[in-house]
PDB file of C-alpha atoms in Angstrom:
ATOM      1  CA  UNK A   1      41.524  13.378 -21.589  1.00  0.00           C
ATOM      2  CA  UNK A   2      39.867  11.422 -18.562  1.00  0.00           C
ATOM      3  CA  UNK A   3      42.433   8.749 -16.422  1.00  0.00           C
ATOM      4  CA  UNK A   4      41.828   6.736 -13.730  1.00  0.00           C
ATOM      5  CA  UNK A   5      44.950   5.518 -11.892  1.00  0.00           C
ATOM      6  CA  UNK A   6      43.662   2.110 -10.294  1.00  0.00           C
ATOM      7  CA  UNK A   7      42.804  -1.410 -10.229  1.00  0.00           C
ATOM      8  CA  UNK A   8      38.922  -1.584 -10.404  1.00  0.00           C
ATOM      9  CA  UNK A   9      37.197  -2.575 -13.528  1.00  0.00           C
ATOM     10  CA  UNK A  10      35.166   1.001 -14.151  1.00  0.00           C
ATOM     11  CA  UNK A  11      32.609   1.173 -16.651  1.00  0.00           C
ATOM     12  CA  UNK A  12      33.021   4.356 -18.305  1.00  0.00           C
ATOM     13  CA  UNK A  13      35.084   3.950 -21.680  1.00  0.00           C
ATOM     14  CA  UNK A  14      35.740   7.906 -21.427  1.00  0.00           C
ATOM     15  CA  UNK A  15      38.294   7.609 -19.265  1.00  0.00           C
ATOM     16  CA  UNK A  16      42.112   5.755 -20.111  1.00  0.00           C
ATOM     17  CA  UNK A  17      42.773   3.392 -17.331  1.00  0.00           C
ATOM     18  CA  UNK A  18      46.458   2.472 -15.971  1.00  0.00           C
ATOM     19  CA  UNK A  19      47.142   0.546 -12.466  1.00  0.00           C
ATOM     20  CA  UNK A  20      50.987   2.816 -12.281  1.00  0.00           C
ATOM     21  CA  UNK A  21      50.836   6.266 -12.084  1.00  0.00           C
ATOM     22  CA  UNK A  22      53.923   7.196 -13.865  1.00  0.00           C
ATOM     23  CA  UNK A  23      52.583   5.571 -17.049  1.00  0.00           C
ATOM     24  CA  UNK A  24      50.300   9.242 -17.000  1.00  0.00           C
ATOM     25  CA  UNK A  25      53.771  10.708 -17.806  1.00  0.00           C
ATOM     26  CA  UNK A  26      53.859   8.956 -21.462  1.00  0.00           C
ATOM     27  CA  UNK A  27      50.034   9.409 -21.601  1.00  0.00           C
ATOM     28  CA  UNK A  28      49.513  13.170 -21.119  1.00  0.00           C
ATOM     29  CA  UNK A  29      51.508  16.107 -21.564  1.00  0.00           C
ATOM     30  CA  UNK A  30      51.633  19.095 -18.766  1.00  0.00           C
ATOM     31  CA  UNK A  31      48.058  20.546 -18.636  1.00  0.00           C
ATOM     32  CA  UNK A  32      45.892  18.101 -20.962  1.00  0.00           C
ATOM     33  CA  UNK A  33      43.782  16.113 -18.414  1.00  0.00           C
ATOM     34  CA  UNK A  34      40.487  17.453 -17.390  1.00  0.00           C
ATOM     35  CA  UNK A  35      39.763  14.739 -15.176  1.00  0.00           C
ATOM     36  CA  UNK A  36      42.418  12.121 -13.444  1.00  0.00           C
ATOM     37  CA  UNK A  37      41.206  10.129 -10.397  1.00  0.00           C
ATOM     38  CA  UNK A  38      43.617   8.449  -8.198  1.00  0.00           C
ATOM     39  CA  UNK A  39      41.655   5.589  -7.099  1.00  0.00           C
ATOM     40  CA  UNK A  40      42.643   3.495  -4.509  1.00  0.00           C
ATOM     41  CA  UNK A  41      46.379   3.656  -4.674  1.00  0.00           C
ATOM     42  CA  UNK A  42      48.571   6.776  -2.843  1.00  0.00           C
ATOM     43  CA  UNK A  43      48.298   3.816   0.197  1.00  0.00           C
ATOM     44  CA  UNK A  44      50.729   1.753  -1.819  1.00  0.00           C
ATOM     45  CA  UNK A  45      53.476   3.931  -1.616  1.00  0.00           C
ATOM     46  CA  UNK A  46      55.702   5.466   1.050  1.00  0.00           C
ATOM     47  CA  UNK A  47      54.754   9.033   2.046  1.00  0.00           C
ATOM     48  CA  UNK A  48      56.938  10.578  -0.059  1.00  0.00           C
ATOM     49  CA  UNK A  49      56.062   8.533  -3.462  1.00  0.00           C
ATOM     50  CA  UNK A  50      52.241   9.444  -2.977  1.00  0.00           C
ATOM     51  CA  UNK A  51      53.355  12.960  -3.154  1.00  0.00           C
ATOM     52  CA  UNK A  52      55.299  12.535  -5.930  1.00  0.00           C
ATOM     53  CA  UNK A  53      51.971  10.951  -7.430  1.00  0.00           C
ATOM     54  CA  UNK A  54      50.221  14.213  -6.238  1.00  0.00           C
ATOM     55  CA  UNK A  55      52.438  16.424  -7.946  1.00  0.00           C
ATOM     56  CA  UNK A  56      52.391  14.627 -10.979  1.00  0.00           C
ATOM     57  CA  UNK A  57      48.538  14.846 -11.368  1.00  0.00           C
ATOM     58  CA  UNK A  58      48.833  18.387 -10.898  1.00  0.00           C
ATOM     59  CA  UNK A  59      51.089  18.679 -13.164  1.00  0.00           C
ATOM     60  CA  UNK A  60      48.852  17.025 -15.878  1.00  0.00           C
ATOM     61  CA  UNK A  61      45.755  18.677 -15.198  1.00  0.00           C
ATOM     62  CA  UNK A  62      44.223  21.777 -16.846  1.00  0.00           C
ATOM     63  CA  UNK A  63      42.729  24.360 -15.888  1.00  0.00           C
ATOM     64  CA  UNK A  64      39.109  23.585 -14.808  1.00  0.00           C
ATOM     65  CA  UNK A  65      40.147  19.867 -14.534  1.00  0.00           C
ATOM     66  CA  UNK A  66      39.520  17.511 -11.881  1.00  0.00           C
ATOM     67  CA  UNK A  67      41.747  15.848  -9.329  1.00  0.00           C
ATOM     68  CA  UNK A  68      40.039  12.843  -7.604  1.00  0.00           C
ATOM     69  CA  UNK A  69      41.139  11.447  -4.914  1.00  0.00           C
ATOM     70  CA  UNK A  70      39.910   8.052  -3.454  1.00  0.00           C
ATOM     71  CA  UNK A  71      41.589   5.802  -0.629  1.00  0.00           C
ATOM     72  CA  UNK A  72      40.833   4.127   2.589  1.00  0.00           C
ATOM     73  CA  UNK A  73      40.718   6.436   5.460  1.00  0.00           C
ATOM     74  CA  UNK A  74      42.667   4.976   8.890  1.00  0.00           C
ATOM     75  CA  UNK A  75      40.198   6.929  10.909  1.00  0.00           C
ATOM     76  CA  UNK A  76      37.494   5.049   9.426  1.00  0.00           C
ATOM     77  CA  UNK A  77      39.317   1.941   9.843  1.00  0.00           C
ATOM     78  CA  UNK A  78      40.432   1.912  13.607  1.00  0.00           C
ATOM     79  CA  UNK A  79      36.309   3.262  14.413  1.00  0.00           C
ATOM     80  CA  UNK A  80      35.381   0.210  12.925  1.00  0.00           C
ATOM     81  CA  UNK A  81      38.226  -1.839  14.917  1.00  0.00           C
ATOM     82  CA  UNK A  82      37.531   0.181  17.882  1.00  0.00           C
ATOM     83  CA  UNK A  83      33.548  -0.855  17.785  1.00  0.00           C
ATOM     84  CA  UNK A  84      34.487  -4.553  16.673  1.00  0.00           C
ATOM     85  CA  UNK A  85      37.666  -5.653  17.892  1.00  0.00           C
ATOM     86  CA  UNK A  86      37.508  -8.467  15.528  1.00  0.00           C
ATOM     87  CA  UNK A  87      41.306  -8.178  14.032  1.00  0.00           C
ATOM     88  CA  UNK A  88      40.626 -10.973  11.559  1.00  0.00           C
ATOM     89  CA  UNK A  89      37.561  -9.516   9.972  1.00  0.00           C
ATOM     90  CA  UNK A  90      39.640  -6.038   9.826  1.00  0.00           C
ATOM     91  CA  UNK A  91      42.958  -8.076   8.096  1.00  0.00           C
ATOM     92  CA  UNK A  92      40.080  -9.796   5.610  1.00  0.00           C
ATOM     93  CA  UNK A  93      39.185  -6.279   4.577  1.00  0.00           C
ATOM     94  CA  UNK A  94      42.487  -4.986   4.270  1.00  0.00           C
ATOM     95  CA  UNK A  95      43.580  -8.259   2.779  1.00  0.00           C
ATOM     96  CA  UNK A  96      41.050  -7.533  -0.081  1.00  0.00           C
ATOM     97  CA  UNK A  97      41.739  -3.680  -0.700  1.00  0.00           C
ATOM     98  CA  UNK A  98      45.295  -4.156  -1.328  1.00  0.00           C
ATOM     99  CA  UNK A  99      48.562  -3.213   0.520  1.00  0.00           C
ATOM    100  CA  UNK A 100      49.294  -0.765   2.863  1.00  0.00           C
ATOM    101  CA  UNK A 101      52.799   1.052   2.933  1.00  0.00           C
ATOM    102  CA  UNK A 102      50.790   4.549   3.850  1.00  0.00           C
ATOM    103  CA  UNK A 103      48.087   4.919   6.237  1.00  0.00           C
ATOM    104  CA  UNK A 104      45.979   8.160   4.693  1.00  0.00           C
ATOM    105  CA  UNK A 105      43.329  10.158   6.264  1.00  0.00           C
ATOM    106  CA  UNK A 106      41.113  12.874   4.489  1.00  0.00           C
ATOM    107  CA  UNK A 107      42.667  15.120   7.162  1.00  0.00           C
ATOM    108  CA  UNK A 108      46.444  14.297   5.587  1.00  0.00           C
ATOM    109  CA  UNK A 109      45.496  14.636   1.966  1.00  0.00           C
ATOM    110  CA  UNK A 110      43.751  17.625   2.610  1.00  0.00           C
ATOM    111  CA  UNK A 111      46.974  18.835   4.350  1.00  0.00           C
ATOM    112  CA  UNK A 112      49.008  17.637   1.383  1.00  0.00           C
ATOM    113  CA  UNK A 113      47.034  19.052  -0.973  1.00  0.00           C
ATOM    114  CA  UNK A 114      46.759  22.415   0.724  1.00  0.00           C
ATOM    115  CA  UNK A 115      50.701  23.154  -0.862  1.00  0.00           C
ATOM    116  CA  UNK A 116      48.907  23.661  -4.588  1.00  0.00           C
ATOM    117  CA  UNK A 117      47.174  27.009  -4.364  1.00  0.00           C
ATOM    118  CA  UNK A 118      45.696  26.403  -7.967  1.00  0.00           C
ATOM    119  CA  UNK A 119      43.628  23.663  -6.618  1.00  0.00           C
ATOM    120  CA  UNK A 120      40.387  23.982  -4.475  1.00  0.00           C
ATOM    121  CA  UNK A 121      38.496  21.654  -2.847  1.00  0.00           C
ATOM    122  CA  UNK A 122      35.046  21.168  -4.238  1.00  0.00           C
ATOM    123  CA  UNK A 123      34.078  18.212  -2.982  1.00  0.00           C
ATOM    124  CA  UNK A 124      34.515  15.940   0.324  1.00  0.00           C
ATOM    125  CA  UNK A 125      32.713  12.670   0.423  1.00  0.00           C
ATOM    126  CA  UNK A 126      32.928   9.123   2.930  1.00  0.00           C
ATOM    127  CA  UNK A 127      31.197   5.932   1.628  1.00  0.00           C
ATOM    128  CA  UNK A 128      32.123   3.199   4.068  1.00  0.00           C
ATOM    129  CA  UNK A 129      35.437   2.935   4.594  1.00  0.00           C
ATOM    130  CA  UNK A 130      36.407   5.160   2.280  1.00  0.00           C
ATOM    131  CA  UNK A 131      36.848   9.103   1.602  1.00  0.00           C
ATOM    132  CA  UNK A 132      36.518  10.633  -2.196  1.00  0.00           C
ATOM    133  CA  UNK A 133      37.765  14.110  -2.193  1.00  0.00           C
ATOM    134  CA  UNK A 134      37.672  16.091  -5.018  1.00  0.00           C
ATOM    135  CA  UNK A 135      39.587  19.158  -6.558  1.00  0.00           C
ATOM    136  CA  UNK A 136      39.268  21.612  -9.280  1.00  0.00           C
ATOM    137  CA  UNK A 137      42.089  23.198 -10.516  1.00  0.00           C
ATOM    138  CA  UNK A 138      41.539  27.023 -10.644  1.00  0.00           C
ATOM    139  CA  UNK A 139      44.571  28.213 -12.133  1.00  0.00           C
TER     140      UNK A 139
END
């Protein structure tokens, strides 16, 4: 089973799409997902509620599954403030890629994620804004 946890219309009916992640609770059971992507949405929660999203998508995936990971990196976003101090442009952008309760970097996520030792990092991506990182669960 493929789900994306998000608010973007995706066009791939292989995946089961829900906008709250603890709908994946009634969705899955422990170790059935071979793909989940979190998509935009660990920066709408307080620190410790993204984690708790983290450790639920662990939870679900199985072995040789997928773990997806896609936000808006704060790096990204104060080098772009930092090179064009236009604060209304930046509040436009953030304005349009929903609220902010968590400010994420690839750096934390990576440092959050390094506390599952069945997970691996297989992939590390930036596309504007915006990191993708990806992890395969091992064991």
């Amino acid at each position: 089973m493929k789900i994306y946890i998000g608010t973007r219309q995706i066009n791939d009916e292989t995946y089961k799409t829900i906008t709250e992640p603890q709908i994946l609770n009634y969705l899955a059971e422990d170790s059935e997902c071979t793909v989940i992507a979190i998509d935009n949405t660990l920066r709408q929660y307080n620190l410790d509620n993204a984690v708790q999203t983290i450790d639920l998508a662990v939870r679900k995936l199985r072995i040789g599954g997928l773990l997806i990971i896609n936000d808006i990196d704060f790096d990204l976003l104060n080098f772009v403030y930092e090179n064009n101090p236009d604060i209304i442009s930046l509040n436009r952008m953030a304005e349009t890629s929903g609220g902010f309760k968590l400010f994420l970097t690839s750096d934390l996520v990576k440092q959050i994620m390094g506390r599952y030792n069945t997970l691996a990092l297989s992939s590390a991506k930036v596309n504007g804004l915006e990191f993708t990182l990806e992890y395969k669960r091992e064991s």
